[in-house]
mmCIF file of C-alpha atoms in Angstrom:
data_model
loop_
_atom_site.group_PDB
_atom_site.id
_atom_site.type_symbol
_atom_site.label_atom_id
_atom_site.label_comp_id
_atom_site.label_asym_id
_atom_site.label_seq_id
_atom_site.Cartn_x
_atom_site.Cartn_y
_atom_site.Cartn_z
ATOM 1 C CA UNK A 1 -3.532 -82.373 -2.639
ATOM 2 C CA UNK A 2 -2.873 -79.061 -0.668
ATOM 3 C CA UNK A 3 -5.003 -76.874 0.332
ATOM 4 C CA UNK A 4 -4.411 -73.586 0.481
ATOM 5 C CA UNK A 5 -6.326 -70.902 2.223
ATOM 6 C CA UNK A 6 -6.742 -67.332 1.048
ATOM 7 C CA UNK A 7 -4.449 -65.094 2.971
ATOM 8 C CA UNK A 8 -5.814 -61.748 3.223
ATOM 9 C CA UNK A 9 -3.563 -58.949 3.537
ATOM 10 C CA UNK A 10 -3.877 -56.496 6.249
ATOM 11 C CA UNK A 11 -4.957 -53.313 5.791
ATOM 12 C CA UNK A 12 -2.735 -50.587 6.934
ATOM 13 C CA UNK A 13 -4.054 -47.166 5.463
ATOM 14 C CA UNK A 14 -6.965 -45.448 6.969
ATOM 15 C CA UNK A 15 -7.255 -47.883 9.912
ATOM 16 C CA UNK A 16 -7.208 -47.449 13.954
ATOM 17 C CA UNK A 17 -3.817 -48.756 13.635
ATOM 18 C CA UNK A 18 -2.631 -45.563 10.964
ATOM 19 C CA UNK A 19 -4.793 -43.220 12.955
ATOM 20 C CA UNK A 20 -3.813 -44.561 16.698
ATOM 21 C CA UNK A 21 0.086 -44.194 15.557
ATOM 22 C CA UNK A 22 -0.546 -40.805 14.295
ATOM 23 C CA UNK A 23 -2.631 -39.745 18.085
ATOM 24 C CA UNK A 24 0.594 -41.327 19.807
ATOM 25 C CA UNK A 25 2.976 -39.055 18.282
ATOM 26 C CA UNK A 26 0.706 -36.133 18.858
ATOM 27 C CA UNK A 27 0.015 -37.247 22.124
ATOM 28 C CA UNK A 28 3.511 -37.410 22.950
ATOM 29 C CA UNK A 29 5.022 -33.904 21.571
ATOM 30 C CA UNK A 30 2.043 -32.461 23.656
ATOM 31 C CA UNK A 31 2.882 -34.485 26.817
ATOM 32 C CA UNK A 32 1.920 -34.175 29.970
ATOM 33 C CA UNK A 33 -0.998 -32.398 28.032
ATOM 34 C CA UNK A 34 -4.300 -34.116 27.617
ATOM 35 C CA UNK A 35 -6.906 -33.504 24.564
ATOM 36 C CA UNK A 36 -10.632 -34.466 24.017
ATOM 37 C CA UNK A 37 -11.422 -36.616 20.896
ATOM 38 C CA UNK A 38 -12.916 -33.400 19.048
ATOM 39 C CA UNK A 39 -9.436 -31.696 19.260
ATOM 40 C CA UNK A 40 -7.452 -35.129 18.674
ATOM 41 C CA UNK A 41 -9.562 -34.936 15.028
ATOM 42 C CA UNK A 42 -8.079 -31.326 14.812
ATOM 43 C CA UNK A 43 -4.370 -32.580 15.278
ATOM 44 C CA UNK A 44 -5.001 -35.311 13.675
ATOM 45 C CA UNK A 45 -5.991 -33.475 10.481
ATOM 46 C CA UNK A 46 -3.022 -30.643 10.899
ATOM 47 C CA UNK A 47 -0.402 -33.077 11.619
ATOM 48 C CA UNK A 48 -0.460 -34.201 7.907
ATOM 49 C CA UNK A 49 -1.357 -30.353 6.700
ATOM 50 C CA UNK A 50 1.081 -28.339 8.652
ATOM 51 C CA UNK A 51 1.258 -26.630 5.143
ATOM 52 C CA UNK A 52 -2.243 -25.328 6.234
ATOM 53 C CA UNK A 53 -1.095 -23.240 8.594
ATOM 54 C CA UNK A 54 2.113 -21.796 8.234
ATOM 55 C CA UNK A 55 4.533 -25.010 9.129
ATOM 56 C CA UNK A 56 6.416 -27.224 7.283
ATOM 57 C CA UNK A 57 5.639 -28.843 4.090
ATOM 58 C CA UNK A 58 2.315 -30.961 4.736
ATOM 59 C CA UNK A 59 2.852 -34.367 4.481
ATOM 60 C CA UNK A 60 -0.498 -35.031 2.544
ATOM 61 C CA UNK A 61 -1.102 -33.976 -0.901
ATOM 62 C CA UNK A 62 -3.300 -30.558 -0.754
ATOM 63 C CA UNK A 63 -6.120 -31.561 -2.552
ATOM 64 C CA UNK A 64 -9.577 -29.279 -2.782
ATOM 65 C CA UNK A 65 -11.768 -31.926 -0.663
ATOM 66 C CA UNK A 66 -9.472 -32.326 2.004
ATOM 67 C CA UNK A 67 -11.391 -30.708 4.657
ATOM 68 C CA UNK A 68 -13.452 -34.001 4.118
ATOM 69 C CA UNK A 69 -10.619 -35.888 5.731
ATOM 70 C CA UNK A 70 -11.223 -34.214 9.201
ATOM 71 C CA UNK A 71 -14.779 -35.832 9.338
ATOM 72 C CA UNK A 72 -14.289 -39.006 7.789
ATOM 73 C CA UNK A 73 -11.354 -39.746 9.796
ATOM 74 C CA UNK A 74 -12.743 -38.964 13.162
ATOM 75 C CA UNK A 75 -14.340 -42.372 13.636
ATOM 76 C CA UNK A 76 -11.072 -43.866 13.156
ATOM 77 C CA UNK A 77 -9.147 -41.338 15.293
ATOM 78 C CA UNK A 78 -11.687 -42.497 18.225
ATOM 79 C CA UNK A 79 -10.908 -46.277 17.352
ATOM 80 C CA UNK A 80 -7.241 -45.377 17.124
ATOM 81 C CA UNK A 81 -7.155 -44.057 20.417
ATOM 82 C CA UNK A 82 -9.033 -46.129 22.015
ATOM 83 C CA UNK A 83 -6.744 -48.928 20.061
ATOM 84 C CA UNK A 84 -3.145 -47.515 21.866
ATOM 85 C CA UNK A 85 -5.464 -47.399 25.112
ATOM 86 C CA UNK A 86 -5.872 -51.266 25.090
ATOM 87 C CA UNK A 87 -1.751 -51.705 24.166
ATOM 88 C CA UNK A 88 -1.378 -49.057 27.430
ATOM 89 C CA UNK A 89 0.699 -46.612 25.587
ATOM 90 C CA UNK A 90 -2.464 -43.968 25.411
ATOM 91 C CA UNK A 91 -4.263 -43.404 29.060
ATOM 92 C CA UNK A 92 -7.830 -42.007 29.466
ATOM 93 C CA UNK A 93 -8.476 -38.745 31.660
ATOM 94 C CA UNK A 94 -11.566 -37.935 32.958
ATOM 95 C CA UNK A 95 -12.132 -34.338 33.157
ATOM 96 C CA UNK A 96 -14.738 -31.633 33.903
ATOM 97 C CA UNK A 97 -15.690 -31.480 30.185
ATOM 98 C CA UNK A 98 -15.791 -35.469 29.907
ATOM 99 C CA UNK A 99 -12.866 -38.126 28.637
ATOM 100 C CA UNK A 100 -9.556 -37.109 27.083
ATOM 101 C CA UNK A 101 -6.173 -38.589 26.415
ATOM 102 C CA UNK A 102 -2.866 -38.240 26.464
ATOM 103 C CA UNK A 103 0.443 -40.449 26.434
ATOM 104 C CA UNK A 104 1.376 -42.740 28.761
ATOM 105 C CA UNK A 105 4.915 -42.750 29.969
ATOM 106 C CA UNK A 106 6.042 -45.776 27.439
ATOM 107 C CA UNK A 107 4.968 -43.480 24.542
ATOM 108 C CA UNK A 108 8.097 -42.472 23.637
ATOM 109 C CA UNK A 109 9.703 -45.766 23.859
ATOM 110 C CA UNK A 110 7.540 -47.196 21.057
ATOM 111 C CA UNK A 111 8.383 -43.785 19.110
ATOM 112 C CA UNK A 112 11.646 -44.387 19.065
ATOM 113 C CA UNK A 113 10.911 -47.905 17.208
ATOM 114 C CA UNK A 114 8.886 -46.579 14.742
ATOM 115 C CA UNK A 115 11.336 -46.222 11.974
ATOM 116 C CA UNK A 116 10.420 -44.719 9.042
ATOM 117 C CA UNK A 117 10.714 -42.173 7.238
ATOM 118 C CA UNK A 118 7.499 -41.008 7.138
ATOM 119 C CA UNK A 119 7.023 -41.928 10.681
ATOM 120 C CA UNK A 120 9.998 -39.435 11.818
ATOM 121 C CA UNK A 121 8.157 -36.770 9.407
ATOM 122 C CA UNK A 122 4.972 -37.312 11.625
ATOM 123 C CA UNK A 123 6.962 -36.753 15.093
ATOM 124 C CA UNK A 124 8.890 -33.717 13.280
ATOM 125 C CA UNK A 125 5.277 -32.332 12.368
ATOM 126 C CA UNK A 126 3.814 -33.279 15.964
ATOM 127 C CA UNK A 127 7.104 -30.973 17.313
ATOM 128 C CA UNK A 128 6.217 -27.906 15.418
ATOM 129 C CA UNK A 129 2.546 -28.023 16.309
ATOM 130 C CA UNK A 130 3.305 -28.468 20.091
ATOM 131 C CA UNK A 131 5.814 -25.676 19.704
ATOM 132 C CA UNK A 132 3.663 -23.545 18.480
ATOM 133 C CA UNK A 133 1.072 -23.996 21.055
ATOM 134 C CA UNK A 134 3.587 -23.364 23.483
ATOM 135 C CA UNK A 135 4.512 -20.364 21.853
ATOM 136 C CA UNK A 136 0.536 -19.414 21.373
ATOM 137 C CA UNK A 137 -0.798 -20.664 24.234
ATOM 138 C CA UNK A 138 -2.320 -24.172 23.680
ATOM 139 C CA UNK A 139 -6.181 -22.642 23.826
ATOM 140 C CA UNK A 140 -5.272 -20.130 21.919
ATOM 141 C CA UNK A 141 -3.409 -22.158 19.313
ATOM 142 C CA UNK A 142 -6.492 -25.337 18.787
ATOM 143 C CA UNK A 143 -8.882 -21.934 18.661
ATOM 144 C CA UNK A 144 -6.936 -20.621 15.264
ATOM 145 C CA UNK A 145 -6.749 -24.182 14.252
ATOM 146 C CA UNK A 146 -10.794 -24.663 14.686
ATOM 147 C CA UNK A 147 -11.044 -21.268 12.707
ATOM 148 C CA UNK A 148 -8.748 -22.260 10.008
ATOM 149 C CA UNK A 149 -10.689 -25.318 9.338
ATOM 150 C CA UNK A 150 -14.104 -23.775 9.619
ATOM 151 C CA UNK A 151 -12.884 -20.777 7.362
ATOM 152 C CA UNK A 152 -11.633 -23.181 4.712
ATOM 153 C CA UNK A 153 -14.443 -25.677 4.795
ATOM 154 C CA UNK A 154 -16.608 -22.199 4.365
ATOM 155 C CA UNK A 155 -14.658 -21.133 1.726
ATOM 156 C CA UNK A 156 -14.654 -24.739 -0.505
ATOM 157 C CA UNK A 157 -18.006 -25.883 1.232
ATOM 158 C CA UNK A 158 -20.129 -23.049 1.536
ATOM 159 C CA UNK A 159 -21.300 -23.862 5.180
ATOM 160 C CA UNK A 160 -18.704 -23.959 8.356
ATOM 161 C CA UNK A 161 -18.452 -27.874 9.488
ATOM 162 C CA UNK A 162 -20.301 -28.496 12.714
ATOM 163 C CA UNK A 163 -18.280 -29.519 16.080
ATOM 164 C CA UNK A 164 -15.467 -28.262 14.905
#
């Protein structure tokens, strides 16, 4: 007589894990640059919607109540962070205007293992957005990001999202 144990599988979509993978590859197209959790949600969100604004095709359907996806996935962007901060590939900064993060030097490293396809499509994504803030102006370019997503959420919502 065996017994057997229920096995239960892990989760892998919409988890710290999914969300602190995305943050490293943002994290380190932006390098040396640091970023507070508020504008980590804003990559986070654009980094699957490039479509949004002007890059390449988003990686995330464009459904109407996707603006919904910047607030509900904060929480796990934080935990996701905070995750790659424990496995020292994500270090905390303090700053003037309170914590942010940015990649530690063996970010790229575990990059370079992640190998799939839609991994590579996040880093290409991650590219263009840092290329365009370099081009912009980094405060410049998270400014017309903020609008974009406060116009939009206006425009489907009827109210502009707070903390954007």
């Amino acid at each position: 007589m065996g017994l057997t144990l229920p096995i239960a599988q892990p989760q892998l979509f919409n988890t710290p894990l999914e969300a602190g993978v995305r943050a490293l590859i943002i994290l380190d197209a932006f390098a040396p640059q640091a970023f507070d959790l508020a504008t980590m949600s804003l990559l986070d969100y654009y980094i699957v919607h490039t479509g949004d604004v002007g890059g390449p095709p988003s990686l995330h359907p464009e459904i109407n109540a996707r603006a919904g996806e910047y607030f509900v996935r904060r929480h796990l962007v934080e935990e996701g962070l905070l995750l790659m901060a424990r496995a020292s590939l994500v270090e905390q900064v303090f700053t003037g205007s309170g914590i942010a993060f940015r990649a530690h030097e063996t970010a790229t490293a575990m990059i370079d293992l992640f190998g799939s396809a839609y991994n590579r499509r996040l880093a290409k994504a991650a590219q263009w957005l840092a290329r365009e803030a370099a081009d912009q102006g980094v405060d410049v370019f998270i400014q017309g990001l903020k609008d974009g997503l406060e116009r939009w959420s206006h425009e489907i919502v009827g109210r502009a999202p707070d903390n954007v």
